[in-house]
Amino acid sequence: MTDTDLTVRHTTVSDPLARPLLAELTHEYSTRYQKPVDLDREYPPEEFAPPGGAFLLLLQSGRPVAGGAYRQYDATTAELKRIWTDSAHRRRGLARQVLRVLEADAASRGYVRLYLTTGPRQPEAKALYLAAGYRPLFDLTADPESIGPLPFEKDLPAAHPLETPNP
């Protein structure tokens, strides 16, 4: 299989296809931070639904390999959440593809800025966001554990509302 076999599915948090990815994400967070995590209770699923939000899966031959979401943060800003790549499909640039689709989708809905936080024990996520042009809103030289959640932002280019984002 090649990355050209990838399709984007705009869906909901409750889609059965999303469950394995979200379960693995929950396990990863719980393991890295040594505390229970309940993504279902963290944010209501409606926050990741149109018109203010979105939830998408990147599928390969109909199976989820990565995903992500955004919700409205304020009138002009979307907050990225739950960006995740299945552990069997990492190191292929799939998270970057999810970011591109989320960015284009958010821009097409009128957002002009993206905001996100990642945990201090997720150096690969920090590297992804820096490589994708996100500005750190924290001191990069500081010990991440002393900061807590690491905030980033990125300005979005204006998009035509009828553009269809591709992976």
Short mmCIF file of N, CA, C and O in Angstrom, two decimals, residues 28-140:
data_model
loop_
_atom_site.label_atom_id
_atom_site.label_comp_id
_atom_site.label_asym_id
_atom_site.label_seq_id
_atom_site.Cartn_x
_atom_site.Cartn_y
_atom_site.Cartn_z
N GLU A 28 -1.95 5.82 25.54
CA GLU A 28 -0.66 6.53 25.45
C GLU A 28 -0.58 7.66 26.48
O GLU A 28 0.41 7.79 27.19
N TYR A 29 -1.63 8.47 26.55
CA TYR A 29 -1.63 9.56 27.53
C TYR A 29 -1.55 9.02 28.96
O TYR A 29 -0.81 9.54 29.78
N SER A 30 -2.32 8.00 29.25
CA SER A 30 -2.33 7.42 30.60
C SER A 30 -0.96 6.88 30.97
O SER A 30 -0.51 7.03 32.11
N THR A 31 -0.30 6.25 30.01
CA THR A 31 1.02 5.67 30.26
C THR A 31 2.08 6.75 30.42
O THR A 31 2.87 6.73 31.36
N ARG A 32 2.09 7.72 29.51
CA ARG A 32 3.12 8.77 29.58
C ARG A 32 2.98 9.64 30.82
O ARG A 32 3.98 10.10 31.37
N TYR A 33 1.75 9.92 31.21
CA TYR A 33 1.54 10.86 32.31
C TYR A 33 1.15 10.16 33.61
O TYR A 33 0.92 10.81 34.61
N GLN A 34 1.08 8.85 33.57
CA GLN A 34 0.83 8.02 34.76
C GLN A 34 -0.37 8.48 35.56
O GLN A 34 -0.33 8.58 36.78
N LYS A 35 -1.44 8.76 34.80
CA LYS A 35 -2.71 9.09 35.43
C LYS A 35 -3.82 8.73 34.46
O LYS A 35 -3.62 8.74 33.24
N PRO A 36 -4.99 8.41 34.97
CA PRO A 36 -6.09 8.04 34.07
C PRO A 36 -6.52 9.21 33.20
O PRO A 36 -6.50 10.36 33.63
N VAL A 37 -6.89 8.89 31.98
CA VAL A 37 -7.36 9.89 31.02
C VAL A 37 -8.69 9.40 30.47
O VAL A 37 -8.83 8.23 30.13
N ASP A 38 -9.66 10.28 30.40
CA ASP A 38 -10.95 9.94 29.82
C ASP A 38 -11.29 10.99 28.77
O ASP A 38 -11.86 12.04 29.08
N LEU A 39 -10.93 10.70 27.52
CA LEU A 39 -11.16 11.66 26.45
C LEU A 39 -12.64 11.95 26.24
O LEU A 39 -13.01 13.04 25.83
N ASP A 40 -13.50 10.95 26.50
CA ASP A 40 -14.93 11.14 26.31
C ASP A 40 -15.51 12.18 27.27
O ASP A 40 -16.50 12.82 26.96
N ARG A 41 -14.90 12.33 28.42
CA ARG A 41 -15.40 13.30 29.41
C ARG A 41 -14.72 14.65 29.29
O ARG A 41 -15.20 15.64 29.82
N GLU A 42 -13.56 14.67 28.62
CA GLU A 42 -12.77 15.91 28.53
C GLU A 42 -13.53 17.02 27.80
O GLU A 42 -13.56 18.16 28.25
N TYR A 43 -14.12 16.68 26.65
CA TYR A 43 -14.87 17.65 25.86
C TYR A 43 -16.10 16.98 25.30
O TYR A 43 -16.03 15.85 24.82
N PRO A 44 -17.22 17.67 25.28
CA PRO A 44 -18.42 17.09 24.67
C PRO A 44 -18.19 16.83 23.18
O PRO A 44 -17.58 17.66 22.50
N PRO A 45 -18.66 15.70 22.67
CA PRO A 45 -18.45 15.38 21.25
C PRO A 45 -18.98 16.45 20.30
O PRO A 45 -18.43 16.65 19.22
N GLU A 46 -20.02 17.18 20.71
CA GLU A 46 -20.59 18.22 19.85
C GLU A 46 -19.57 19.31 19.52
O GLU A 46 -19.70 20.01 18.52
N GLU A 47 -18.57 19.48 20.38
CA GLU A 47 -17.57 20.52 20.12
C GLU A 47 -16.73 20.22 18.89
O GLU A 47 -16.12 21.11 18.33
N PHE A 48 -16.69 18.95 18.47
CA PHE A 48 -15.91 18.55 17.31
C PHE A 48 -16.80 18.32 16.10
O PHE A 48 -16.44 17.56 15.19
N ALA A 49 -17.95 18.96 16.08
CA ALA A 49 -18.90 18.82 14.97
C ALA A 49 -19.11 20.19 14.33
O ALA A 49 -18.94 21.23 14.98
N PRO A 50 -19.49 20.19 13.05
CA PRO A 50 -19.82 21.46 12.39
C PRO A 50 -20.96 22.15 13.12
O PRO A 50 -21.75 21.49 13.77
N PRO A 51 -21.05 23.46 13.09
CA PRO A 51 -20.26 24.32 12.22
C PRO A 51 -18.95 24.79 12.83
O PRO A 51 -18.07 25.25 12.12
N GLY A 52 -18.76 24.66 14.14
CA GLY A 52 -17.56 25.19 14.77
C GLY A 52 -16.39 24.25 14.83
O GLY A 52 -15.26 24.67 15.05
N GLY A 53 -16.64 22.97 14.63
CA GLY A 53 -15.56 22.01 14.77
C GLY A 53 -15.59 20.95 13.69
O GLY A 53 -16.46 20.96 12.81
N ALA A 54 -14.64 20.04 13.79
CA ALA A 54 -14.56 18.94 12.84
C ALA A 54 -13.78 17.80 13.48
O ALA A 54 -12.91 18.02 14.33
N PHE A 55 -14.10 16.60 13.04
CA PHE A 55 -13.37 15.40 13.45
C PHE A 55 -13.15 14.59 12.19
O PHE A 55 -14.09 14.38 11.42
N LEU A 56 -11.91 14.19 11.96
CA LEU A 56 -11.65 13.45 10.74
C LEU A 56 -10.72 12.27 11.00
O LEU A 56 -9.96 12.26 11.96
N LEU A 57 -10.84 11.32 10.11
CA LEU A 57 -9.97 10.16 10.11
C LEU A 57 -9.27 10.09 8.77
O LEU A 57 -9.85 10.40 7.74
N LEU A 58 -8.03 9.68 8.81
CA LEU A 58 -7.28 9.37 7.61
C LEU A 58 -7.35 7.85 7.47
O LEU A 58 -6.94 7.12 8.38
N LEU A 59 -7.94 7.40 6.36
CA LEU A 59 -8.14 5.97 6.15
C LEU A 59 -7.21 5.45 5.07
O LEU A 59 -6.95 6.13 4.08
N GLN A 60 -6.73 4.24 5.27
CA GLN A 60 -5.97 3.56 4.24
C GLN A 60 -6.70 2.25 3.97
O GLN A 60 -6.87 1.43 4.88
N SER A 61 -7.19 2.10 2.75
CA SER A 61 -8.00 0.94 2.37
C SER A 61 -9.17 0.76 3.34
O SER A 61 -9.49 -0.36 3.75
N GLY A 62 -9.77 1.87 3.74
CA GLY A 62 -10.94 1.83 4.60
C GLY A 62 -10.67 1.67 6.08
O GLY A 62 -11.60 1.65 6.89
N ARG A 63 -9.40 1.58 6.47
CA ARG A 63 -9.06 1.39 7.89
C ARG A 63 -8.39 2.66 8.43
O ARG A 63 -7.55 3.25 7.75
N PRO A 64 -8.74 3.07 9.65
CA PRO A 64 -8.16 4.30 10.20
C PRO A 64 -6.68 4.13 10.54
O PRO A 64 -6.29 3.14 11.16
N VAL A 65 -5.87 5.08 10.08
CA VAL A 65 -4.45 5.07 10.38
C VAL A 65 -4.02 6.33 11.13
O VAL A 65 -2.96 6.34 11.77
N ALA A 66 -4.83 7.38 11.06
CA ALA A 66 -4.53 8.63 11.77
C ALA A 66 -5.81 9.45 11.85
O ALA A 66 -6.79 9.16 11.16
N GLY A 67 -5.79 10.45 12.70
CA GLY A 67 -6.96 11.30 12.82
C GLY A 67 -6.66 12.55 13.61
O GLY A 67 -5.55 12.74 14.12
N GLY A 68 -7.67 13.39 13.70
CA GLY A 68 -7.52 14.62 14.45
C GLY A 68 -8.81 15.41 14.43
O GLY A 68 -9.76 15.05 13.73
N ALA A 69 -8.83 16.47 15.20
CA ALA A 69 -10.05 17.26 15.34
C ALA A 69 -9.70 18.70 15.66
O ALA A 69 -8.56 19.03 16.01
N TYR A 70 -10.72 19.54 15.53
CA TYR A 70 -10.61 20.89 16.08
C TYR A 70 -11.98 21.29 16.60
O TYR A 70 -13.00 20.71 16.26
N ARG A 71 -11.93 22.28 17.47
CA ARG A 71 -13.15 22.86 18.03
C ARG A 71 -12.96 24.37 18.05
O ARG A 71 -11.83 24.87 17.94
N GLN A 72 -14.04 25.09 18.21
CA GLN A 72 -13.94 26.54 18.26
C GLN A 72 -13.29 26.94 19.58
O GLN A 72 -13.70 26.52 20.65
N TYR A 73 -12.26 27.76 19.48
CA TYR A 73 -11.56 28.29 20.65
C TYR A 73 -12.09 29.68 20.97
O TYR A 73 -12.36 30.01 22.11
N ASP A 74 -12.19 30.51 19.93
CA ASP A 74 -12.86 31.80 20.03
C ASP A 74 -13.41 32.13 18.64
O ASP A 74 -13.38 31.27 17.75
N ALA A 75 -13.89 33.32 18.42
CA ALA A 75 -14.58 33.65 17.17
C ALA A 75 -13.72 33.46 15.92
O ALA A 75 -14.23 33.15 14.85
N THR A 76 -12.41 33.62 16.04
CA THR A 76 -11.54 33.52 14.87
C THR A 76 -10.49 32.41 14.99
O THR A 76 -9.68 32.24 14.09
N THR A 77 -10.52 31.66 16.07
CA THR A 77 -9.48 30.66 16.34
C THR A 77 -10.10 29.28 16.57
O THR A 77 -11.06 29.13 17.32
N ALA A 78 -9.50 28.28 15.92
CA ALA A 78 -9.86 26.88 16.16
C ALA A 78 -8.75 26.25 17.00
O ALA A 78 -7.57 26.59 16.85
N GLU A 79 -9.13 25.35 17.89
CA GLU A 79 -8.17 24.64 18.72
C GLU A 79 -8.05 23.20 18.23
O GLU A 79 -9.04 22.48 18.19
N LEU A 80 -6.84 22.80 17.86
CA LEU A 80 -6.60 21.44 17.42
C LEU A 80 -6.53 20.51 18.62
O LEU A 80 -5.95 20.84 19.64
N LYS A 81 -7.12 19.31 18.46
CA LYS A 81 -7.15 18.32 19.52
C LYS A 81 -7.03 16.93 18.90
O LYS A 81 -7.38 16.73 17.74
N ARG A 82 -6.62 15.98 19.70
CA ARG A 82 -6.69 14.55 19.38
C ARG A 82 -6.00 14.16 18.08
O ARG A 82 -6.45 13.26 17.37
N ILE A 83 -4.92 14.81 17.76
CA ILE A 83 -4.16 14.43 16.57
C ILE A 83 -3.35 13.18 16.93
O ILE A 83 -2.61 13.18 17.92
N TRP A 84 -3.57 12.14 16.15
CA TRP A 84 -3.01 10.85 16.54
C TRP A 84 -2.75 9.99 15.32
O TRP A 84 -3.52 9.98 14.37
N THR A 85 -1.65 9.23 15.35
CA THR A 85 -1.34 8.23 14.33
C THR A 85 -1.27 6.88 15.01
O THR A 85 -0.60 6.73 16.04
N ASP A 86 -1.94 5.90 14.43
CA ASP A 86 -1.88 4.53 14.93
C ASP A 86 -0.42 4.11 15.03
O ASP A 86 0.37 4.38 14.12
N SER A 87 -0.05 3.44 16.12
CA SER A 87 1.35 3.10 16.35
C SER A 87 1.95 2.23 15.25
O SER A 87 3.16 2.28 15.01
N ALA A 88 1.13 1.47 14.54
CA ALA A 88 1.64 0.63 13.46
C ALA A 88 1.90 1.42 12.17
O ALA A 88 2.44 0.87 11.21
N HIS A 89 1.53 2.70 12.15
CA HIS A 89 1.64 3.50 10.93
C HIS A 89 2.45 4.78 11.11
O HIS A 89 2.34 5.71 10.32
N ARG A 90 3.29 4.82 12.12
CA ARG A 90 4.06 6.03 12.38
C ARG A 90 5.27 6.15 11.46
O ARG A 90 5.66 5.21 10.80
N ARG A 91 5.84 7.35 11.44
CA ARG A 91 7.05 7.67 10.67
C ARG A 91 6.78 7.68 9.17
O ARG A 91 7.67 7.44 8.37
N ARG A 92 5.53 7.98 8.79
CA ARG A 92 5.16 8.06 7.37
C ARG A 92 4.65 9.45 7.01
O ARG A 92 4.19 9.66 5.90
N GLY A 93 4.65 10.38 7.95
CA GLY A 93 4.15 11.72 7.67
C GLY A 93 2.64 11.84 7.74
O GLY A 93 2.07 12.83 7.27
N LEU A 94 1.97 10.86 8.34
CA LEU A 94 0.51 10.88 8.39
C LEU A 94 -0.02 11.99 9.29
O LEU A 94 -1.02 12.63 8.96
N ALA A 95 0.64 12.24 10.42
CA ALA A 95 0.19 13.32 11.30
C ALA A 95 0.29 14.66 10.58
O ALA A 95 -0.58 15.52 10.73
N ARG A 96 1.32 14.83 9.79
CA ARG A 96 1.47 16.08 9.03
C ARG A 96 0.33 16.20 8.02
O ARG A 96 -0.19 17.28 7.79
N GLN A 97 -0.07 15.09 7.41
CA GLN A 97 -1.18 15.12 6.47
C GLN A 97 -2.48 15.48 7.19
O GLN A 97 -3.29 16.26 6.68
N VAL A 98 -2.67 14.92 8.37
CA VAL A 98 -3.86 15.27 9.16
C VAL A 98 -3.84 16.77 9.46
O VAL A 98 -4.87 17.44 9.33
N LEU A 99 -2.69 17.30 9.85
CA LEU A 99 -2.59 18.74 10.12
C LEU A 99 -2.99 19.56 8.90
O LEU A 99 -3.75 20.53 9.02
N ARG A 100 -2.49 19.19 7.73
CA ARG A 100 -2.81 19.95 6.51
C ARG A 100 -4.32 19.95 6.24
O ARG A 100 -4.89 20.99 5.88
N VAL A 101 -4.96 18.81 6.40
CA VAL A 101 -6.40 18.74 6.16
C VAL A 101 -7.15 19.57 7.20
O VAL A 101 -8.07 20.33 6.86
N LEU A 102 -6.77 19.46 8.47
CA LEU A 102 -7.43 20.25 9.51
C LEU A 102 -7.23 21.74 9.28
O LEU A 102 -8.16 22.53 9.45
N GLU A 103 -6.03 22.14 8.90
CA GLU A 103 -5.74 23.55 8.64
C GLU A 103 -6.61 24.07 7.50
O GLU A 103 -7.22 25.14 7.61
N ALA A 104 -6.68 23.33 6.40
CA ALA A 104 -7.49 23.76 5.25
C ALA A 104 -8.97 23.79 5.60
O ALA A 104 -9.69 24.72 5.21
N ASP A 105 -9.43 22.81 6.35
CA ASP A 105 -10.83 22.76 6.73
C ASP A 105 -11.18 23.94 7.64
O ASP A 105 -12.21 24.61 7.44
N ALA A 106 -10.33 24.20 8.62
CA ALA A 106 -10.58 25.32 9.54
C ALA A 106 -10.58 26.65 8.78
O ALA A 106 -11.44 27.51 9.01
N ALA A 107 -9.64 26.82 7.85
CA ALA A 107 -9.60 28.05 7.06
C ALA A 107 -10.86 28.19 6.21
O ALA A 107 -11.40 29.30 6.09
N SER A 108 -11.35 27.08 5.65
CA SER A 108 -12.55 27.16 4.81
C SER A 108 -13.79 27.53 5.63
O SER A 108 -14.77 28.01 5.07
N ARG A 109 -13.73 27.36 6.93
CA ARG A 109 -14.84 27.74 7.81
C ARG A 109 -14.65 29.12 8.42
O ARG A 109 -15.39 29.51 9.32
N GLY A 110 -13.64 29.82 7.95
CA GLY A 110 -13.46 31.20 8.37
C GLY A 110 -12.51 31.43 9.52
O GLY A 110 -12.29 32.57 9.93
N TYR A 111 -11.91 30.39 10.06
CA TYR A 111 -10.92 30.59 11.12
C TYR A 111 -9.66 31.19 10.51
O TYR A 111 -9.28 30.86 9.40
N VAL A 112 -9.01 32.08 11.26
CA VAL A 112 -7.79 32.71 10.78
C VAL A 112 -6.57 32.31 11.62
O VAL A 112 -5.44 32.67 11.28
N ARG A 113 -6.80 31.57 12.68
CA ARG A 113 -5.72 31.18 13.58
C ARG A 113 -6.02 29.81 14.16
O ARG A 113 -7.18 29.47 14.41
N LEU A 114 -4.95 29.04 14.39
CA LEU A 114 -5.07 27.76 15.09
C LEU A 114 -4.28 27.85 16.39
O LEU A 114 -3.24 28.50 16.45
N TYR A 115 -4.79 27.18 17.39
CA TYR A 115 -4.15 27.11 18.70
C TYR A 115 -4.15 25.64 19.08
O TYR A 115 -5.07 24.89 18.72
N LEU A 116 -3.13 25.23 19.82
CA LEU A 116 -3.10 23.86 20.34
C LEU A 116 -2.16 23.79 21.51
O LEU A 116 -1.32 24.69 21.71
N THR A 117 -2.32 22.76 22.29
CA THR A 117 -1.34 22.45 23.33
C THR A 117 -0.97 20.98 23.18
O THR A 117 -1.77 20.16 22.71
N THR A 118 0.25 20.68 23.55
CA THR A 118 0.68 19.29 23.63
C THR A 118 1.37 19.11 24.96
O THR A 118 1.77 20.09 25.61
N GLY A 119 1.48 17.88 25.37
CA GLY A 119 2.06 17.62 26.68
C GLY A 119 3.57 17.71 26.70
O GLY A 119 4.23 17.52 25.67
N PRO A 120 4.14 17.98 27.86
CA PRO A 120 5.59 18.12 27.98
C PRO A 120 6.34 16.81 27.75
O PRO A 120 7.54 16.83 27.51
N ARG A 121 5.64 15.68 27.80
CA ARG A 121 6.28 14.38 27.58
C ARG A 121 6.00 13.84 26.18
O ARG A 121 6.03 12.64 25.96
N GLN A 122 5.76 14.75 25.26
CA GLN A 122 5.49 14.36 23.88
C GLN A 122 6.44 15.11 22.93
O GLN A 122 6.02 15.95 22.14
N PRO A 123 7.73 14.79 23.00
CA PRO A 123 8.70 15.51 22.17
C PRO A 123 8.45 15.35 20.67
O PRO A 123 8.74 16.26 19.89
N GLU A 124 7.90 14.21 20.25
CA GLU A 124 7.62 14.03 18.83
C GLU A 124 6.50 14.95 18.37
O GLU A 124 6.54 15.47 17.24
N ALA A 125 5.52 15.23 19.21
CA ALA A 125 4.46 16.17 18.86
C ALA A 125 5.02 17.59 18.80
O ALA A 125 4.72 18.34 17.86
N LYS A 126 5.84 17.94 19.76
CA LYS A 126 6.48 19.26 19.76
C LYS A 126 7.28 19.45 18.47
O LYS A 126 7.17 20.49 17.80
N ALA A 127 8.04 18.45 18.06
CA ALA A 127 8.83 18.53 16.83
C ALA A 127 7.93 18.65 15.60
O ALA A 127 8.23 19.42 14.68
N LEU A 128 6.82 17.92 15.58
CA LEU A 128 5.88 17.99 14.46
C LEU A 128 5.35 19.41 14.31
O LEU A 128 5.35 19.96 13.21
N TYR A 129 4.88 20.00 15.40
CA TYR A 129 4.28 21.33 15.32
C TYR A 129 5.31 22.39 14.92
O TYR A 129 5.01 23.28 14.14
N LEU A 130 6.51 22.28 15.44
CA LEU A 130 7.55 23.23 15.04
C LEU A 130 7.87 23.08 13.55
O LEU A 130 7.98 24.08 12.83
N ALA A 131 7.99 21.85 13.07
CA ALA A 131 8.30 21.61 11.66
C ALA A 131 7.17 22.07 10.74
O ALA A 131 7.40 22.43 9.59
N ALA A 132 5.94 22.06 11.27
CA ALA A 132 4.77 22.46 10.47
C ALA A 132 4.50 23.96 10.54
O ALA A 132 3.47 24.42 10.05
N GLY A 133 5.40 24.71 11.15
CA GLY A 133 5.27 26.16 11.16
C GLY A 133 4.47 26.74 12.31
O GLY A 133 4.09 27.92 12.27
N TYR A 134 4.21 25.97 13.34
CA TYR A 134 3.50 26.49 14.52
C TYR A 134 4.49 27.25 15.40
O TYR A 134 5.63 26.81 15.58
N ARG A 135 4.06 28.39 15.91
CA ARG A 135 4.89 29.21 16.79
C ARG A 135 4.71 28.75 18.24
O ARG A 135 3.58 28.69 18.73
N PRO A 136 5.82 28.47 18.91
CA PRO A 136 5.70 28.12 20.33
C PRO A 136 5.35 29.37 21.14
O PRO A 136 5.89 30.44 20.89
N LEU A 137 4.44 29.23 22.07
CA LEU A 137 4.06 30.32 22.97
C LEU A 137 4.68 30.08 24.34
O LEU A 137 4.07 30.35 25.37
N PHE A 138 5.89 29.53 24.31
CA PHE A 138 6.63 29.20 25.53
C PHE A 138 8.11 29.26 25.19
O PHE A 138 8.49 29.32 24.01
N ASP A 139 8.93 29.25 26.19
CA ASP A 139 10.38 29.30 26.03
C ASP A 139 10.88 27.91 25.61
O ASP A 139 10.81 26.97 26.40
N LEU A 140 11.38 27.81 24.39
CA LEU A 140 11.87 26.53 23.88
C LEU A 140 13.08 26.01 24.65
O LEU A 140 13.37 24.81 24.60
#
